[in-house]
């Protein structure tokens, strides 16, 4: 027998046992909520709105095997009604049914909601979006997740139905253990993959002391953020664990993109639908033992560069171990002064920091002129730092700001711990002149850097020529200098120098350790250091020499 809707099924006056009833839809035919049912006049289980319906002296039970479908519980997915109550009914039943795993399907469509969807107490769940979109119609948290060993795939979240003045800090796409109160409230061993977050102020969020997060994978997630009228910048990942649980709190992020192309949208009159306001952040991850970011990006607006105005705006990570392999940014203007310990990439690592294959394109420094020192990466901590392949294209300085790639400091925001040690290993893509070292409180740093070559011509008497630039720092370093005559190519000299700076006054002294030459016994090489870190060589003869200078180590 066939009926049109669930209400028609419940209205049958003389249902037959041992008969399959076919229902065409939940409310109307072909709305996705139909299925096959049978009449049970013995079992009077409570109605759940999707698989069990009470009628007269018995109940109707849905025939199904495997996954649950939110449309079975009345969700329409056509953006016409509030689907929140129907989806939450489905989630309530899933928590009861999926005690050891199960699949929950969101068929393709747009599910308008006015309340948070509570995906809690998950255990071996598979939440499958099938390209569906959750569309909040007001400033709320779209999804609250708590549980373990589950996957969240293909379920998009969009706040695009809100106007630019309705978007604020309350527009959160996914909040991990939102209502948690103890270490028992966890999200662990869970994968989020293959979906987009559009128009949210905050993409994925967790707050310390509301629960624990560990062993999470985020794959192929696209963020198109908008800050709206919020007083804080929008942000893609804002994740922090808490309760000092110990053990591994590994966070893995791969193939994720954070940007704000919404700002480029215009109406038919060419006016911006979402004007630029205070900007957006990329990746903020705190209190983890291991963070992996692979093949991901943070990009500027579609039509112009983004002004970087806040510390850690691109990446702000506080973790024992950090691994970054493949990261892309472009269309940025850095306005952060590294002398004030601020930079768009801020990373604090007390264990192992490995950064490689980073690309920054079409970006500028604008940090306050030649007396300022802007840097892209600000690295803290006392561990082992490896900085590998780095490439920039058309990075320039709009106001003659020194373009540093890295600022190094052992201390973070008032940290007074002394005697930390860091081993710094820089690849050949980073020059000593691109490293700004802020070394304080008797910390020790050692690094190896690439050679820097220069040509010295007609150096006479005390006339100095810059042969190498090192960071403007209060550290000390050993430098090797080698020269070959431009005239005959056989005359040479080798000098080893120690350049020391007082940690308190900054006064520079240069001391020669070793000198070797096969000619010009009476020739004197005089070395000096300018206040901005230029190492200069003056010779008392006019013969030109090719000069190679290398930082051997720094302490």
XYZ file of C-alpha atoms in Angstrom:
555
model
C 0.000 0.000 0.000
C 1.206 3.517 -0.784
C 0.448 6.813 0.969
C 1.725 10.328 0.319
C 3.069 11.505 3.701
C 3.795 10.494 7.290
C 0.580 12.190 8.407
C -1.363 10.090 5.911
C 0.320 6.985 7.299
C -0.588 7.910 10.886
C -4.211 8.556 9.811
C -4.823 5.039 8.588
C -7.650 3.537 10.677
C -7.148 -0.191 10.131
C -3.435 -0.842 9.559
C -2.507 -4.409 8.709
C 0.343 -6.333 10.283
C 2.731 -8.230 8.039
C 2.235 -5.594 5.364
C 4.789 -3.111 3.986
C 3.483 0.442 3.558
C 5.290 2.733 1.150
C 5.369 6.459 2.049
C 6.251 8.898 -0.749
C 7.542 11.726 1.460
C 7.667 13.170 4.944
C 5.243 16.000 4.195
C 4.957 15.918 0.437
C 5.844 13.338 -2.170
C 9.522 13.122 -3.121
C 10.780 15.440 -0.346
C 13.322 12.808 0.734
C 11.637 11.840 3.984
C 9.619 8.884 2.762
C 10.384 5.194 2.956
C 8.948 1.824 3.882
C 7.106 1.173 7.185
C 5.342 -1.662 8.968
C 2.677 -1.658 11.688
C 3.600 -2.903 15.180
C 0.608 -3.203 17.510
C 2.652 -4.722 20.334
C 5.743 -2.528 20.775
C 4.833 0.958 21.951
C 8.277 2.550 21.862
C 8.258 6.366 22.159
C 7.967 8.381 18.975
C 11.233 9.884 17.730
C 9.927 11.797 14.724
C 11.843 9.827 12.113
C 11.848 6.048 12.491
C 9.000 5.502 14.971
C 5.564 7.181 14.851
C 2.794 6.529 17.383
C -0.728 6.034 16.039
C -3.893 4.678 17.750
C -2.989 1.394 19.514
C 0.467 0.808 18.118
C 3.286 2.416 16.189
C 4.717 2.667 12.725
C 8.337 1.595 12.342
C 10.606 2.488 9.471
C 12.383 -0.294 7.618
C 16.044 0.645 7.079
C 19.487 -0.819 7.306
C 22.613 1.284 7.926
C 22.717 5.053 7.870
C 20.232 7.554 9.240
C 18.964 10.389 7.048
C 18.067 13.806 8.460
C 15.211 14.102 5.965
C 13.505 11.135 7.622
C 13.005 13.422 10.637
C 11.401 16.249 8.663
C 14.377 18.310 7.490
C 13.586 19.711 4.038
C 16.964 21.038 2.857
C 15.408 23.579 0.493
C 16.130 26.721 2.591
C 12.387 27.294 3.030
C 11.954 26.472 6.739
C 13.973 26.148 9.918
C 15.417 22.631 9.730
C 17.178 22.925 13.091
C 14.549 21.160 15.254
C 14.218 18.272 12.774
C 17.981 17.767 12.546
C 18.379 17.879 16.313
C 15.625 15.240 16.632
C 17.650 13.068 14.293
C 20.796 13.699 16.358
C 18.970 12.775 19.559
C 17.952 9.436 18.087
C 21.421 8.869 16.610
C 22.981 9.236 20.070
C 20.613 6.541 21.286
C 21.150 4.264 18.297
C 24.851 4.730 17.501
C 26.323 3.428 20.726
C 29.183 1.883 18.781
C 29.185 3.769 15.518
C 26.923 4.617 12.612
C 26.384 6.857 9.591
C 24.366 10.073 9.539
C 23.598 11.460 6.077
C 22.742 15.015 5.006
C 21.492 14.716 1.394
C 22.474 17.554 -0.916
C 20.543 20.733 -0.131
C 20.584 23.895 1.950
C 19.433 23.384 5.540
C 18.400 26.649 7.156
C 18.766 26.626 10.931
C 17.986 28.997 13.808
C 19.535 26.859 16.555
C 22.845 25.100 17.123
C 23.120 21.514 15.914
C 24.440 19.451 18.839
C 26.593 16.618 17.533
C 27.636 15.348 20.953
C 28.621 12.009 22.496
C 29.932 10.830 19.157
C 31.617 7.436 19.040
C 32.675 6.011 15.674
C 30.194 8.276 13.866
C 30.400 9.096 10.186
C 28.734 12.440 9.439
C 28.369 12.581 5.671
C 27.370 15.855 4.018
C 27.000 14.760 0.385
C 27.667 18.401 -0.556
C 24.910 19.729 1.725
C 25.111 23.155 3.395
C 24.109 24.167 6.924
C 22.884 27.775 6.674
C 22.306 29.655 9.969
C 19.816 32.525 9.602
C 21.164 34.431 12.604
C 24.423 34.886 14.537
C 24.833 31.520 16.308
C 27.225 28.594 16.553
C 26.235 26.338 13.659
C 27.585 23.028 14.996
C 28.718 21.929 18.453
C 30.817 18.740 18.331
C 31.954 16.524 21.181
C 33.054 12.907 20.962
C 35.747 10.626 19.633
C 36.889 8.457 16.741
C 34.536 9.981 14.196
C 34.632 11.639 10.784
C 32.932 14.790 9.516
C 32.915 14.930 5.725
C 31.403 17.133 3.029
C 28.983 19.157 5.198
C 29.430 22.842 4.312
C 28.519 25.768 6.579
C 27.458 29.168 5.254
C 26.409 32.433 6.941
C 25.789 34.115 3.576
C 22.105 34.742 4.328
C 23.155 37.255 7.007
C 23.791 40.867 6.090
C 27.175 42.437 6.697
C 25.841 44.104 9.852
C 24.449 40.835 11.249
C 27.772 38.980 11.215
C 29.716 39.191 14.498
C 31.775 37.114 16.971
C 28.813 34.806 17.572
C 28.975 33.455 14.012
C 30.989 30.293 14.670
C 30.924 27.430 12.167
C 32.173 24.547 14.353
C 32.768 24.798 18.097
C 34.583 21.864 19.694
C 33.119 20.805 23.091
C 31.246 24.122 23.290
C 29.322 23.279 26.453
C 32.092 21.286 28.136
C 33.059 21.711 31.780
C 35.739 19.098 32.480
C 38.503 16.986 30.980
C 35.877 14.340 30.200
C 34.412 16.605 27.503
C 36.654 15.756 24.571
C 37.027 15.786 20.825
C 39.702 13.256 19.929
C 40.827 10.973 17.109
C 38.430 12.742 14.771
C 38.806 13.834 11.144
C 37.193 16.872 9.498
C 37.538 16.968 5.729
C 36.331 18.226 2.333
C 33.966 21.108 3.123
C 33.800 24.886 3.056
C 33.009 27.547 5.647
C 31.609 30.747 4.126
C 30.847 34.047 5.860
C 31.641 32.897 9.396
C 33.510 35.116 11.828
C 35.196 32.040 13.356
C 35.733 28.832 11.421
C 36.742 26.122 13.907
C 37.000 26.991 17.587
C 37.790 25.528 20.994
C 38.296 27.269 24.320
C 40.627 26.162 27.150
C 39.105 24.695 30.299
C 35.943 23.528 28.523
C 37.348 20.189 27.431
C 40.237 18.439 25.728
C 41.238 18.059 22.098
C 43.810 15.616 20.774
C 44.629 13.677 17.629
C 42.564 15.821 15.265
C 42.945 15.916 11.468
C 41.665 18.826 9.351
C 41.879 18.180 5.598
C 40.851 20.157 2.517
C 38.798 22.835 4.286
C 38.155 26.169 2.568
C 37.494 29.253 4.706
C 35.995 32.445 3.240
C 35.701 34.580 6.370
C 34.084 37.888 7.196
C 34.489 39.887 10.402
C 31.252 41.864 10.056
C 30.661 44.262 12.965
C 32.770 42.220 15.392
C 35.327 44.005 17.544
C 37.824 41.174 16.951
C 39.286 39.924 13.709
C 37.684 36.952 11.992
C 39.733 33.759 12.227
C 39.972 30.386 10.483
C 41.385 28.070 13.155
C 41.095 29.226 16.784
C 41.974 26.067 18.684
C 43.242 25.744 22.249
C 43.260 22.687 24.461
C 43.152 22.830 28.250
C 43.214 21.101 31.618
C 46.925 20.256 31.154
C 46.088 16.695 30.228
C 49.599 15.606 29.320
C 50.299 13.146 26.548
C 49.922 13.986 22.867
C 47.605 16.721 21.649
C 48.469 16.410 17.985
C 46.739 18.760 15.515
C 47.190 18.070 11.799
C 46.105 20.572 9.153
C 46.549 19.826 5.456
C 45.339 21.435 2.236
C 43.374 24.141 4.055
C 42.905 27.677 2.736
C 41.987 30.781 4.764
C 40.964 33.969 2.938
C 38.178 36.535 2.558
C 36.963 36.680 -1.022
C 33.543 37.774 0.278
C 34.989 41.280 0.421
C 35.221 41.262 -3.382
C 31.486 40.724 -3.887
C 29.567 43.657 -5.294
C 25.958 44.452 -6.078
C 24.637 45.518 -9.485
C 25.668 49.114 -8.746
C 29.258 48.065 -8.096
C 29.018 48.653 -4.344
C 30.722 46.276 -1.947
C 28.307 43.897 -0.245
C 30.861 43.094 2.454
C 33.241 46.057 2.897
C 36.658 45.551 4.474
C 36.735 46.243 8.186
C 39.303 45.030 10.726
C 40.549 41.983 8.831
C 40.998 38.322 9.620
C 43.470 35.845 11.089
C 44.538 32.462 9.809
C 45.769 29.761 12.167
C 45.821 30.155 15.961
C 46.670 26.935 17.821
C 47.658 26.929 21.502
C 48.681 24.364 24.121
C 49.364 21.402 21.834
C 52.318 19.067 21.875
C 52.523 18.672 18.099
C 51.172 20.825 15.273
C 51.489 19.845 11.608
C 50.521 22.318 8.863
C 51.024 20.965 5.345
C 50.199 22.375 1.890
C 47.958 25.122 3.285
C 47.584 28.859 2.754
C 46.503 32.279 3.974
C 45.787 34.836 1.262
C 44.769 38.459 0.953
C 41.558 39.918 -0.359
C 40.528 39.307 -3.947
C 40.913 42.927 -5.071
C 43.770 44.279 -2.918
C 46.334 43.381 -0.276
C 45.405 42.749 3.333
C 47.000 44.950 5.981
C 48.635 42.771 8.635
C 48.084 44.689 11.866
C 48.035 42.063 14.642
C 50.653 39.744 16.057
C 50.343 36.241 14.644
C 47.723 37.330 12.123
C 48.752 34.697 9.582
C 49.890 32.023 12.033
C 50.019 32.085 15.846
C 51.185 28.766 17.319
C 52.178 27.791 20.865
C 53.257 24.157 20.802
C 56.111 21.950 21.887
C 56.761 20.712 18.350
C 55.744 22.471 15.127
C 56.097 21.121 11.585
C 55.252 23.318 8.570
C 55.831 21.862 5.121
C 54.261 23.757 2.235
C 52.592 27.086 3.055
C 51.521 29.832 0.674
C 50.607 33.483 1.251
C 50.187 36.394 -1.089
C 48.812 39.917 -1.365
C 49.885 40.917 2.164
C 51.247 44.153 3.590
C 53.221 43.654 6.792
C 52.915 46.642 9.155
C 54.300 44.837 12.233
C 57.569 46.004 13.789
C 59.785 43.091 14.834
C 61.630 45.334 17.317
C 58.389 45.298 19.296
C 58.211 41.481 19.123
C 55.345 41.359 16.670
C 55.165 39.587 13.304
C 52.464 37.956 11.128
C 53.923 34.459 11.726
C 54.450 34.000 15.490
C 55.579 30.544 16.622
C 56.650 29.488 20.103
C 58.263 26.063 20.222
C 60.110 24.527 23.154
C 60.896 21.308 21.325
C 61.386 20.929 17.581
C 60.422 23.512 14.954
C 60.714 22.527 11.297
C 59.643 25.025 8.618
C 60.181 24.429 4.900
C 58.682 25.132 1.499
C 57.161 28.499 2.422
C 56.177 30.914 -0.357
C 55.159 34.565 0.111
C 54.137 36.369 -3.084
C 53.338 39.948 -4.074
C 53.709 41.286 -0.544
C 55.269 44.326 1.100
C 56.876 45.571 4.298
C 55.547 48.826 5.706
C 56.712 48.817 9.317
C 57.821 52.379 9.921
C 60.835 53.256 7.829
C 64.574 52.574 8.098
C 64.663 52.763 11.907
C 62.153 49.943 12.236
C 62.708 46.230 11.700
C 59.837 44.296 10.226
C 60.013 40.504 9.931
C 57.682 37.836 8.592
C 58.478 35.121 11.150
C 58.902 35.667 14.894
C 60.284 32.478 16.469
C 60.413 31.915 20.237
C 61.454 29.069 22.451
C 64.407 26.961 23.421
C 64.357 23.999 21.077
C 65.815 23.011 17.708
C 64.769 25.303 14.834
C 65.131 24.183 11.219
C 64.152 26.731 8.587
C 64.284 25.149 5.147
C 63.366 26.205 1.632
C 61.847 29.664 1.474
C 60.860 31.675 -1.585
C 59.574 35.186 -1.962
C 58.511 36.935 -5.132
C 58.194 40.700 -5.381
C 58.543 41.219 -1.630
C 59.558 44.821 -1.213
C 59.604 47.644 1.289
C 57.197 50.509 0.805
C 58.937 52.750 3.365
C 62.580 51.545 3.401
C 61.895 49.157 6.273
C 64.566 46.433 6.586
C 63.087 43.286 5.072
C 63.869 40.540 7.567
C 62.511 37.047 7.054
C 63.028 35.835 10.637
C 63.233 37.426 14.070
C 64.575 35.094 16.761
C 63.977 35.528 20.481
C 64.161 33.081 23.364
C 61.590 34.964 25.426
C 57.861 35.315 24.822
C 55.679 38.058 26.315
C 57.392 38.577 29.647
C 58.901 35.100 30.015
C 61.826 35.498 32.434
C 63.244 31.965 32.221
C 67.013 32.132 31.628
C 69.581 29.811 30.080
C 67.326 28.457 27.365
C 69.258 27.122 24.386
C 68.248 27.024 20.755
C 69.929 25.337 17.821
C 69.134 27.275 14.644
C 69.685 25.685 11.225
C 69.037 27.874 8.209
C 68.927 26.684 4.615
C 70.724 28.362 1.749
C 67.555 30.306 0.938
C 68.009 32.471 4.062
C 70.861 34.956 4.297
C 72.281 36.250 7.596
C 71.166 39.728 6.599
C 67.562 38.457 6.618
C 67.717 37.295 10.242
C 66.957 39.679 13.095
C 68.191 38.285 16.405
C 66.757 39.510 19.708
C 68.801 37.511 22.181
C 68.427 38.399 25.843
C 69.004 37.155 29.389
C 72.103 35.079 28.597
C 70.324 32.696 26.266
C 72.540 30.849 23.791
C 71.904 30.467 20.066
C 74.021 28.750 17.444
C 73.226 28.747 13.749
C 74.822 28.015 10.423
C 74.051 30.285 7.499
C 74.886 30.541 3.833
C 77.881 32.364 2.409
C 77.450 35.902 1.156
C 79.724 37.044 -1.657
C 80.797 40.569 -2.516
C 83.340 42.395 -4.680
C 85.767 44.865 -3.004
C 87.552 47.264 -5.343
C 90.195 49.966 -4.736
C 90.031 49.875 -0.956
C 92.619 52.409 0.218
C 93.570 53.322 3.793
C 90.624 53.441 6.162
C 87.937 53.646 3.493
C 85.448 50.932 4.592
C 83.375 48.677 2.314
C 80.523 46.515 3.562
C 81.260 42.804 3.072
C 78.474 41.260 5.176
C 75.362 42.282 7.079
C 74.426 40.457 10.265
C 71.368 40.965 12.470
C 71.188 44.072 14.639
C 71.501 42.070 17.806
C 73.263 41.920 21.141
C 74.650 38.501 20.373
C 78.253 37.723 19.407
C 79.453 35.864 16.333
C 82.487 34.344 14.650
C 83.080 35.264 11.005
C 85.402 33.814 8.378
C 86.583 36.188 5.596
C 88.447 35.019 2.488
C 89.886 37.263 -0.210
C 91.399 36.622 -3.654
C 93.188 39.230 -5.695
C 91.371 40.600 -8.732
C 94.731 41.172 -10.430
C 96.449 37.788 -10.519
C 93.915 35.449 -8.861
C 96.650 33.764 -6.788
C 97.143 36.167 -3.887
C 94.793 35.497 -1.039
C 94.126 36.112 2.632
C 91.968 34.397 5.265
C 90.818 36.117 8.468
C 88.855 34.700 11.391
C 87.154 37.324 13.559
C 85.089 37.475 16.702
C 82.557 40.282 16.797
C 81.203 40.744 20.311
C 78.417 42.926 21.591
C 77.704 43.762 25.190
C 74.336 42.331 26.231
C 73.660 45.414 28.327
C 75.166 48.344 26.425
C 75.304 47.005 22.891
C 78.949 48.207 22.444
C 80.684 46.332 19.602
C 84.230 45.014 19.651
C 86.108 43.257 16.839
C 88.962 40.858 17.639
C 91.108 38.974 15.140
C 91.661 35.282 15.937
C 93.659 34.108 12.928
C 95.251 35.691 9.866
C 96.813 33.893 6.927
C 98.113 35.283 3.618
C 100.479 34.153 0.856
C 101.468 37.692 -0.063
C 101.336 41.345 0.991
C 102.983 40.769 4.343
C 102.689 44.441 5.173
C 99.053 44.699 4.251
C 96.654 45.441 7.131
C 92.963 44.516 7.065
C 90.836 46.660 9.370
C 87.328 45.507 10.291
C 84.507 47.530 11.842
C 80.774 47.189 12.468
C 78.219 49.913 11.870
C 75.239 50.444 14.223
C 72.889 48.802 11.722
C 74.924 45.586 11.566
C 77.107 46.121 8.473
C 80.536 44.475 8.757
C 83.026 46.633 6.855
C 86.557 45.994 5.630
C 89.207 48.628 4.966
C 92.653 47.791 3.506
C 95.794 49.937 3.295
C 96.446 49.122 -0.379
C 94.411 49.808 -3.501
C 94.500 46.308 -4.993
C 90.978 44.975 -5.470
C 89.978 41.678 -3.890
C 87.071 39.310 -4.262
C 85.670 38.792 -0.789
C 83.675 35.858 0.629
C 82.343 36.242 4.198
C 80.510 33.654 6.266
C 78.936 33.603 9.726
C 80.486 30.549 11.382
C 78.425 30.631 14.555
C 76.632 32.986 16.879
C 76.292 32.938 20.662
